[in-house]
Coordinates of C-alpha atoms and ligand atoms in Angstrom, one line a residue:
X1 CA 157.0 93.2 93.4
X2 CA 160.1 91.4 94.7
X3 CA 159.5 89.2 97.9
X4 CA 160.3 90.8 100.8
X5 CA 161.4 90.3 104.4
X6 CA 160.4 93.7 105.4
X7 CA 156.9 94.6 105.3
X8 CA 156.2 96.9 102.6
X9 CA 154.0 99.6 103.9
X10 CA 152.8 102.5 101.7
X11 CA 154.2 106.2 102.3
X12 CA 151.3 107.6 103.5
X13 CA 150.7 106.9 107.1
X14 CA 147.4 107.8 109.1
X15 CA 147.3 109.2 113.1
X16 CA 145.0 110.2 115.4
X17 CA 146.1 111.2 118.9
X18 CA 143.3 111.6 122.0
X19 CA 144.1 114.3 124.0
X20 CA 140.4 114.9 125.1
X21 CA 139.9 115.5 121.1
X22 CA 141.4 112.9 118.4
X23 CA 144.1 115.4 117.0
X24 CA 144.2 113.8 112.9
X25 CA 147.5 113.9 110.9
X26 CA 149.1 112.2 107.7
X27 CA 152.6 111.7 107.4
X28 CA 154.2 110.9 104.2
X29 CA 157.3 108.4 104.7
X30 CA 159.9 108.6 102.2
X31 CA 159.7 107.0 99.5
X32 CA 160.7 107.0 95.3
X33 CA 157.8 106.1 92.8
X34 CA 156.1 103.0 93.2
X35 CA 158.3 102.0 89.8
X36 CA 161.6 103.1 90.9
X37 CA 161.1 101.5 94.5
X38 CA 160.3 98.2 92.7
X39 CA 163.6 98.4 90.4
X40 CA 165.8 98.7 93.4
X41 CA 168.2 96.3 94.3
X42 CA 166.3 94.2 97.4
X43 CA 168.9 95.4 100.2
X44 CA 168.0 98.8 99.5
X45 CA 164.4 98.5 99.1
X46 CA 164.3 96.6 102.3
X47 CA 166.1 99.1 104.3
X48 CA 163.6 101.9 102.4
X49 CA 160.5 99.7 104.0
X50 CA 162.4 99.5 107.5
X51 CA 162.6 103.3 107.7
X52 CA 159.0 103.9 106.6
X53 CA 157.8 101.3 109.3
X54 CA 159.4 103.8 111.8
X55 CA 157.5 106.1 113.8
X56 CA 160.0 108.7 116.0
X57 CA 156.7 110.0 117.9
X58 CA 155.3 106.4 119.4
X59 CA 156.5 105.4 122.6
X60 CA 159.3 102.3 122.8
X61 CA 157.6 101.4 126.2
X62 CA 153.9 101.5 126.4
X63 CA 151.4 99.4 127.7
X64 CA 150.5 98.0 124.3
X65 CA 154.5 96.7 123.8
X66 CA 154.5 95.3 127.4
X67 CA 151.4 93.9 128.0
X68 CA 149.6 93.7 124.6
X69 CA 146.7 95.9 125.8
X70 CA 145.9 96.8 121.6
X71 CA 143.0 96.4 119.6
X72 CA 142.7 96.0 115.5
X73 CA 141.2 96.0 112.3
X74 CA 141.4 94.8 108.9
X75 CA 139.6 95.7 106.0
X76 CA 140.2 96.2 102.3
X77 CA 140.4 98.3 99.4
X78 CA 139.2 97.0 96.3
X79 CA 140.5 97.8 92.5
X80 CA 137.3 98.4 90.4
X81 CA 137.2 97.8 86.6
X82 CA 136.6 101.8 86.5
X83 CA 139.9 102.6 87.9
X84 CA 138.7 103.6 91.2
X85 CA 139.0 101.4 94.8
X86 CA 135.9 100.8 97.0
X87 CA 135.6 99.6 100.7
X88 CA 133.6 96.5 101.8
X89 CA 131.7 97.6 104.6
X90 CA 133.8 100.1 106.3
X91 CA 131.2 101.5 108.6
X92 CA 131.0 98.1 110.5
X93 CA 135.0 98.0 111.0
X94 CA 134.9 101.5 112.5
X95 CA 131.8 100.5 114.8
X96 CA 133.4 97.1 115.6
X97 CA 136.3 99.1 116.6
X98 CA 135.0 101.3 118.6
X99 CA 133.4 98.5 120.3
X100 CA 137.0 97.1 120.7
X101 CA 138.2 100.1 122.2
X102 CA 135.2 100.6 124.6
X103 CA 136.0 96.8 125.6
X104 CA 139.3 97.8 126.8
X105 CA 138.3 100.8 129.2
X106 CA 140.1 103.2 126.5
X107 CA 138.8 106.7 124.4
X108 CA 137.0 105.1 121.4
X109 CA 137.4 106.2 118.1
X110 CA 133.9 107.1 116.5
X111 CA 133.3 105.3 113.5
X112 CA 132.2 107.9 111.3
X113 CA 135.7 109.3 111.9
X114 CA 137.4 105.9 111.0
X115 CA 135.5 105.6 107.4
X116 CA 136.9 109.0 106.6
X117 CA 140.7 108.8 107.9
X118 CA 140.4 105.3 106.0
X119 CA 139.0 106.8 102.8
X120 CA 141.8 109.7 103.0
X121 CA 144.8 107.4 103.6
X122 CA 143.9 105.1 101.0
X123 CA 143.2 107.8 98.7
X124 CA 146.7 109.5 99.2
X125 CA 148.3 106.2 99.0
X126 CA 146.7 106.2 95.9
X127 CA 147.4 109.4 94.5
X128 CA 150.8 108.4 94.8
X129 CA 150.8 105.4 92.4
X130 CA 151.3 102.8 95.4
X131 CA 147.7 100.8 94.9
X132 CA 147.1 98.0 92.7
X133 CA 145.2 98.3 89.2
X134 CA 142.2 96.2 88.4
X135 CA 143.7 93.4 86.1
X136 CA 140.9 91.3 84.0
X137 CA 143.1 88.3 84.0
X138 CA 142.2 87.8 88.2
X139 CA 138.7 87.2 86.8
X140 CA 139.0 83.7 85.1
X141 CA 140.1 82.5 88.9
X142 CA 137.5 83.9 90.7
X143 CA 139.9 86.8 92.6
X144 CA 141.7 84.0 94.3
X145 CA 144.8 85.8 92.8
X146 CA 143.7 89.6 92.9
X147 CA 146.2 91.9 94.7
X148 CA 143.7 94.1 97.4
X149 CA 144.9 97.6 99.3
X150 CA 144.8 95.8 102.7
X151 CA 144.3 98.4 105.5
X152 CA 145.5 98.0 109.0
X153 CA 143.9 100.6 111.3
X154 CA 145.6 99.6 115.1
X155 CA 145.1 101.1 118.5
X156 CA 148.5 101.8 120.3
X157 CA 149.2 103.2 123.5
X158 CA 150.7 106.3 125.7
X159 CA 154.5 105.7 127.7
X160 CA 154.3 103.5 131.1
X161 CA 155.2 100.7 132.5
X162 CA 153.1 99.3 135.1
X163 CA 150.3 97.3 134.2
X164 CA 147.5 99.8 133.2
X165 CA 144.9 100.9 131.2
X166 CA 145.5 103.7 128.4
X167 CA 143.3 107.3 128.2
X168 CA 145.7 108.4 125.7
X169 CA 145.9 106.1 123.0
X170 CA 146.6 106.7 119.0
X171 CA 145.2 105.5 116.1
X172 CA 147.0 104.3 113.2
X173 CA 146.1 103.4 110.0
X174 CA 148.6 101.9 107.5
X175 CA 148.1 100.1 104.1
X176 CA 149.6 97.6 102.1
X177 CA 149.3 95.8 99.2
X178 CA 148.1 91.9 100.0
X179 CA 147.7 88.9 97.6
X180 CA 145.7 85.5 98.4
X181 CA 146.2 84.4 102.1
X182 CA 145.3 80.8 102.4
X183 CA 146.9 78.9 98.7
X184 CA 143.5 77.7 96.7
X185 CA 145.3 74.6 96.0
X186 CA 146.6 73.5 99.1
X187 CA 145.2 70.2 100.7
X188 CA 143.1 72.4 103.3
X189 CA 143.3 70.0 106.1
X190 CA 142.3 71.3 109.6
X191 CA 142.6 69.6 113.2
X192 CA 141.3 70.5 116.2
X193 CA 143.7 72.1 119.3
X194 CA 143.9 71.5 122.6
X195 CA 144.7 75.2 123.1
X196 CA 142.2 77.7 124.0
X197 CA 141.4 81.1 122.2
X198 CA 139.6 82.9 124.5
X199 CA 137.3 82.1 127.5
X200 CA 133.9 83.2 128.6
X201 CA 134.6 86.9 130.5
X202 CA 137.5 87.6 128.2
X203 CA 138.6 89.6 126.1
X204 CA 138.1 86.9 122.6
X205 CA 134.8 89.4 121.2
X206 CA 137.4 92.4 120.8
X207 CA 139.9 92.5 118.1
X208 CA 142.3 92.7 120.7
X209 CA 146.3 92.1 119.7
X210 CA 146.5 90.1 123.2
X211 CA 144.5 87.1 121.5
X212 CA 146.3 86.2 119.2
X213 CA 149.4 84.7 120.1
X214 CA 147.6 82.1 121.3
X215 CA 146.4 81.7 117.6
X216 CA 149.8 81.9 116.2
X217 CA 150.9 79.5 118.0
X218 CA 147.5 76.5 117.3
X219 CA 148.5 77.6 113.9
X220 CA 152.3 76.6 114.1
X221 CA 151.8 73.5 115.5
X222 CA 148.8 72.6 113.1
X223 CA 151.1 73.1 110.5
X224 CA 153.8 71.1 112.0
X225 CA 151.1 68.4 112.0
X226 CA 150.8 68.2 108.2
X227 CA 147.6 70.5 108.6
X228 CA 146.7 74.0 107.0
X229 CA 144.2 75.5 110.2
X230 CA 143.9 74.6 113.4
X231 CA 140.5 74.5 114.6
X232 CA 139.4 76.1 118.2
X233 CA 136.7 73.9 120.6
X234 CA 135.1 76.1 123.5
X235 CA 137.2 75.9 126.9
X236 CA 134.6 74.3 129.4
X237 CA 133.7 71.0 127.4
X238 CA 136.2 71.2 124.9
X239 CA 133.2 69.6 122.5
X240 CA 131.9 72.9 120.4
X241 CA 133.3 74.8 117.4
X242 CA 134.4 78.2 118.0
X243 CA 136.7 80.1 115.4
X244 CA 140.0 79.0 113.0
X245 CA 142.8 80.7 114.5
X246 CA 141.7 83.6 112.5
X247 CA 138.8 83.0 110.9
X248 CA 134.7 82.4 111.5
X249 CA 133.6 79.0 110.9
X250 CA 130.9 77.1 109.2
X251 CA 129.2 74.1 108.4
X252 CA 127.2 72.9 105.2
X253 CA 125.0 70.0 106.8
X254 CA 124.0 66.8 104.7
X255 CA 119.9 68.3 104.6
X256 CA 121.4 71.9 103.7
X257 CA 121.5 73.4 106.9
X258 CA 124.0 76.2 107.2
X259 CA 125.7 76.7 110.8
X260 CA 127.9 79.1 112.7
X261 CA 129.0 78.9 115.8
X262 CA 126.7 81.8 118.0
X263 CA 128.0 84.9 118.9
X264 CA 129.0 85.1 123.0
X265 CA 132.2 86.8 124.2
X266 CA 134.3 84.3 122.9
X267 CA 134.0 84.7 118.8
X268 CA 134.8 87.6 117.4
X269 CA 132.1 89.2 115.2
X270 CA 133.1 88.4 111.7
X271 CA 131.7 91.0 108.9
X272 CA 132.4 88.8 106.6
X273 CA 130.8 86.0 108.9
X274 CA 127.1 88.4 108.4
X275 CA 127.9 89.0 105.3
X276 CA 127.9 85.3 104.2
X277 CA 125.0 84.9 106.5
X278 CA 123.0 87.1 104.4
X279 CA 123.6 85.4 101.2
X280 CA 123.0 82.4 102.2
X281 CA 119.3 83.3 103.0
X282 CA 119.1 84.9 100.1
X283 CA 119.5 81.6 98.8
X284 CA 116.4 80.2 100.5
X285 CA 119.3 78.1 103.2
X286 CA 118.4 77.8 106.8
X287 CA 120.5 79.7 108.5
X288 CA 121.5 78.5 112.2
X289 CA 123.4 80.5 114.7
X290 CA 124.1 77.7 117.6
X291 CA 126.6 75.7 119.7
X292 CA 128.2 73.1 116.3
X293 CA 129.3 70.2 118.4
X294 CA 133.1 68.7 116.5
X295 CA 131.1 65.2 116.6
X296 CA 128.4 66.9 114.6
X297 CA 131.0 68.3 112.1
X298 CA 132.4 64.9 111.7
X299 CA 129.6 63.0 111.0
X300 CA 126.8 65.3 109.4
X301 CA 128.8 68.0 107.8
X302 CA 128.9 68.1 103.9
X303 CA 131.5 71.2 103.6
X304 CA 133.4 72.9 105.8
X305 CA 134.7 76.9 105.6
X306 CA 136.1 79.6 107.6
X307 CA 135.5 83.6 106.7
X308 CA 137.6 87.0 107.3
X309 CA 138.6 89.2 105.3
X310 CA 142.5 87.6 104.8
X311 CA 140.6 84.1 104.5
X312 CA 137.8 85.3 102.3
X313 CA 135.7 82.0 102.0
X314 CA 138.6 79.6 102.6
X315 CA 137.0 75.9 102.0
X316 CA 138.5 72.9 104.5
X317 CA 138.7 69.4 102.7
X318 CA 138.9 68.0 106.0
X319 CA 139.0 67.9 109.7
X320 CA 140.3 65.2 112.6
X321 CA 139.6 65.4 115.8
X322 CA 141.1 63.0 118.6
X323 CA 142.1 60.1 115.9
X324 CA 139.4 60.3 113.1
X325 CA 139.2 62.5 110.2
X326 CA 136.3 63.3 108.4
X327 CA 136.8 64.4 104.6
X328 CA 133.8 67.1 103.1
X329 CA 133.4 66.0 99.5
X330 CA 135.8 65.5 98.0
X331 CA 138.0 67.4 99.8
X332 CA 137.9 70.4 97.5
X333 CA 135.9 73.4 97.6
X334 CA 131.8 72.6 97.9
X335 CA 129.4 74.5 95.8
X336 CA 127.8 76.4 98.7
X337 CA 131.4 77.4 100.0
X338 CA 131.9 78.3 96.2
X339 CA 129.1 80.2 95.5
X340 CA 129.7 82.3 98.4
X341 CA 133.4 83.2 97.5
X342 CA 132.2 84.1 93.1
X343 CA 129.3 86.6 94.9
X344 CA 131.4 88.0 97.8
X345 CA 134.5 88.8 95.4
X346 CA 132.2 89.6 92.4
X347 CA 130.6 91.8 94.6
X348 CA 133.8 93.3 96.1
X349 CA 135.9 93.4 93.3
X350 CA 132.6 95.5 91.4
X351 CA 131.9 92.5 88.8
X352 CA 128.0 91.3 90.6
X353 CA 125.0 94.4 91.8
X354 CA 125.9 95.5 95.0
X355 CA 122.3 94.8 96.4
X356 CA 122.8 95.2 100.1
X357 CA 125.0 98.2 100.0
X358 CA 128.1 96.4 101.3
X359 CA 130.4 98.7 98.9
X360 CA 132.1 102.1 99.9
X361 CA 134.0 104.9 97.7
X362 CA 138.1 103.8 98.7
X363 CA 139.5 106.3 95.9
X364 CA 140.2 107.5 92.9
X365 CA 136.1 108.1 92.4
X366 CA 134.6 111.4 90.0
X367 CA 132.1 113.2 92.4
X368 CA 129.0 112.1 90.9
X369 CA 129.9 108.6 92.4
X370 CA 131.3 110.0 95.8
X371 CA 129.0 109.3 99.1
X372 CA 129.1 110.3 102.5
X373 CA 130.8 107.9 104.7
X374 CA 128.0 106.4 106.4
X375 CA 127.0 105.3 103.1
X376 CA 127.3 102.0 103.9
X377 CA 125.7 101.3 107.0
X378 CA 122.9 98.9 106.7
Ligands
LIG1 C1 139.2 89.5 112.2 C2 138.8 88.2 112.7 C3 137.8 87.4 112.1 C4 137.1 87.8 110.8 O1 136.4 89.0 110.8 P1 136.1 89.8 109.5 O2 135.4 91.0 109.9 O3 135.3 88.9 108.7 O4 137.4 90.1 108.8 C5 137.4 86.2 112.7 N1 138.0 85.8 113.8 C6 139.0 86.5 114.4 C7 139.6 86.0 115.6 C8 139.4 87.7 113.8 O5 140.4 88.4 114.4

């Protein structure tokens, strides 16, 4: 597809409105055949993606426009060799956000609830012809240039205008189609920010919209610095590793040792984070959830990764802090950091045994393969 300046959102739109119940609807936005969409001249596909980004029922002024009182998620839809699209762990993204939701005083949306509305919108979406096919050709680069279903499910709230809290929020879900997020050949350099994330009694566990224009802008000026991530350092001794600006991080040490940063109220809960936890002791690794000192980084560390699901497993060939710059390798992606990304994607993209579970039905499945939604709790 054509690049564009608008985002291009599928047809099929998912909303939930509390009202004491969550009242469920799907509206279809226009649209022409995924085909006939793509062979339109870009003005007019742009102003086609403009109008289906429109919603005439959500409030202009709201508490979520004015004051960014929003939560989040963001999971994806995988094409499977069969045909069919399956969920990674979809059941944790509806109870994470229901957690987010509890986290900021509003109705929560049960989880159960959010597997199926995800499962139904994604389905439709596909029905329509809007989802990516499986392509064998993505294989010989491990996935790093698959296109994925990405699926944006967003809290958004009722009209006002003071500073308040919202009891009558919506739930959205949208999808679109996503490529790679981080370039697998860029130089991957990373330097710490003086900026902080979030701070203890905050709101950095929740996947809360508020947080992350403080991300945005680490990012920007990373990037103005030559560098691909910024890296976030806690806020009372500016000394320990806390997240990428979106993204979990880790360290490979020099006796093996893997290390994340522990959970508190200032790191957000990664699934893909547990998820990479779990195959690396599968791998006989010690596995250490703990304050990661920068110094420790720098001196000790033989790799160095972040995790979400944009980033996947997205390797860092370096990191300077303060003046000095350690380099991990050779700067290019480390065998642990590369293992994990060839049995996350095989795993996602339905190539390696789903052993733990992690996979959902997204679409497009015959009903012998269908299972309930819960199906993927652990
Ligand atoms: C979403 C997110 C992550 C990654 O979480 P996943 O569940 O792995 O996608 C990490 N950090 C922040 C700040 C995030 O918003």
């Amino acid at each position: 597809m054509a690049k564009s300046f608008t985002l291009a959102i599928y047809p099929w739109v998912y909303s939930a409105k509390f009202d004491g119940t969550w009242r469920e609807e799907f509206a279809k936005q226009r649209h022409l055949s995924a085909e006939a969409e793509a062979a339109l001249p870009d003005e007019e596909r742009e102003r086609l993606y403009l109008e289906r980004n429109r919603f005439e029922q959500l409030p202009l002024i709201n508490f979520t426009t004015q004051y960014g009182l929003a939560c989040f998620e963001g999971l994806k839809a995988f094409p499977q060799p069969d045909g069919s699209l399956s969920l990674f762990r979809p059941f944790d993204n509806g109870l994470r956000m229901a957690r987010s939701m509890e986290g900021l005083i509003m109705p929560s949306f049960p989880a159960d609830t959010f597997v199926r509305a995800v499962q139904q919108v994604v389905e439709r979406n596909r029905t329509l012809g809007f989802t990516p096919a499986y392509d064998p050709a993505w294989e010989a680069a491990d996935f790093v240039t698959a296109d994925t279903v990405y699926i944006r499910p967003f809290s958004y709230a009722e009209s006002g205008i003071g500073v308040d809290l919202s009891v009558s929020p919506w739930v959205i879900i949208i999808n679109t189609t996503v490529g790679s997020y981080f370039s697998p050949d860029g130089d991957a350099s990373t330097t710490t920010t003086r900026r902080v994330r979030a701070t203890p009694g905050g709101t950095g566990w929740i996947k809360c919209s508020g947080n992350y224009v403080i991300s945005a802008l680490a990012k920007k000026e990373a990037e103005a610095a030559g560098c691909m991530e910024a890296i976030f350092l806690d806020s009372a001794e500016h000394r320990y590793l806390e997240e990428g600006s979106s993204c979990n991080l880790f360290a490979v040490l020099s006796d093996d040792t893997l290390v994340t940063p522990s959970l508190g109220d200032t790191i957000l809960p990664g699934i893909t984070r547990r998820s990479v936890m779990t195959l690396a002791e599968e791998q006989g690794m010690t596995v250490q959830e703990r304050r990661l000192p920068v110094e420790e980084v720098l001196d000790d560390a033989v790799e160095f990764f972040g995790t979400g699901t944009a980033a996947g497993v997205a390797h860092f060939g370096s990191l300077t802090h303060e003046g000095r710059t350690a380099t991990f390798g050779d700067g290019k992606i480390g065998p642990r950091a590369l293992h994990f990304l060839r049995q996350l994607k095989g795993i996602q993209f339905g190539r390696l045994p789903d052993r733990h579970g992690w996979m959902a039905p997204g679409g497009g499945l015959t009903a012998g393969r269908r299972s309930s939604p819960g199906a993927a709790k652990r």
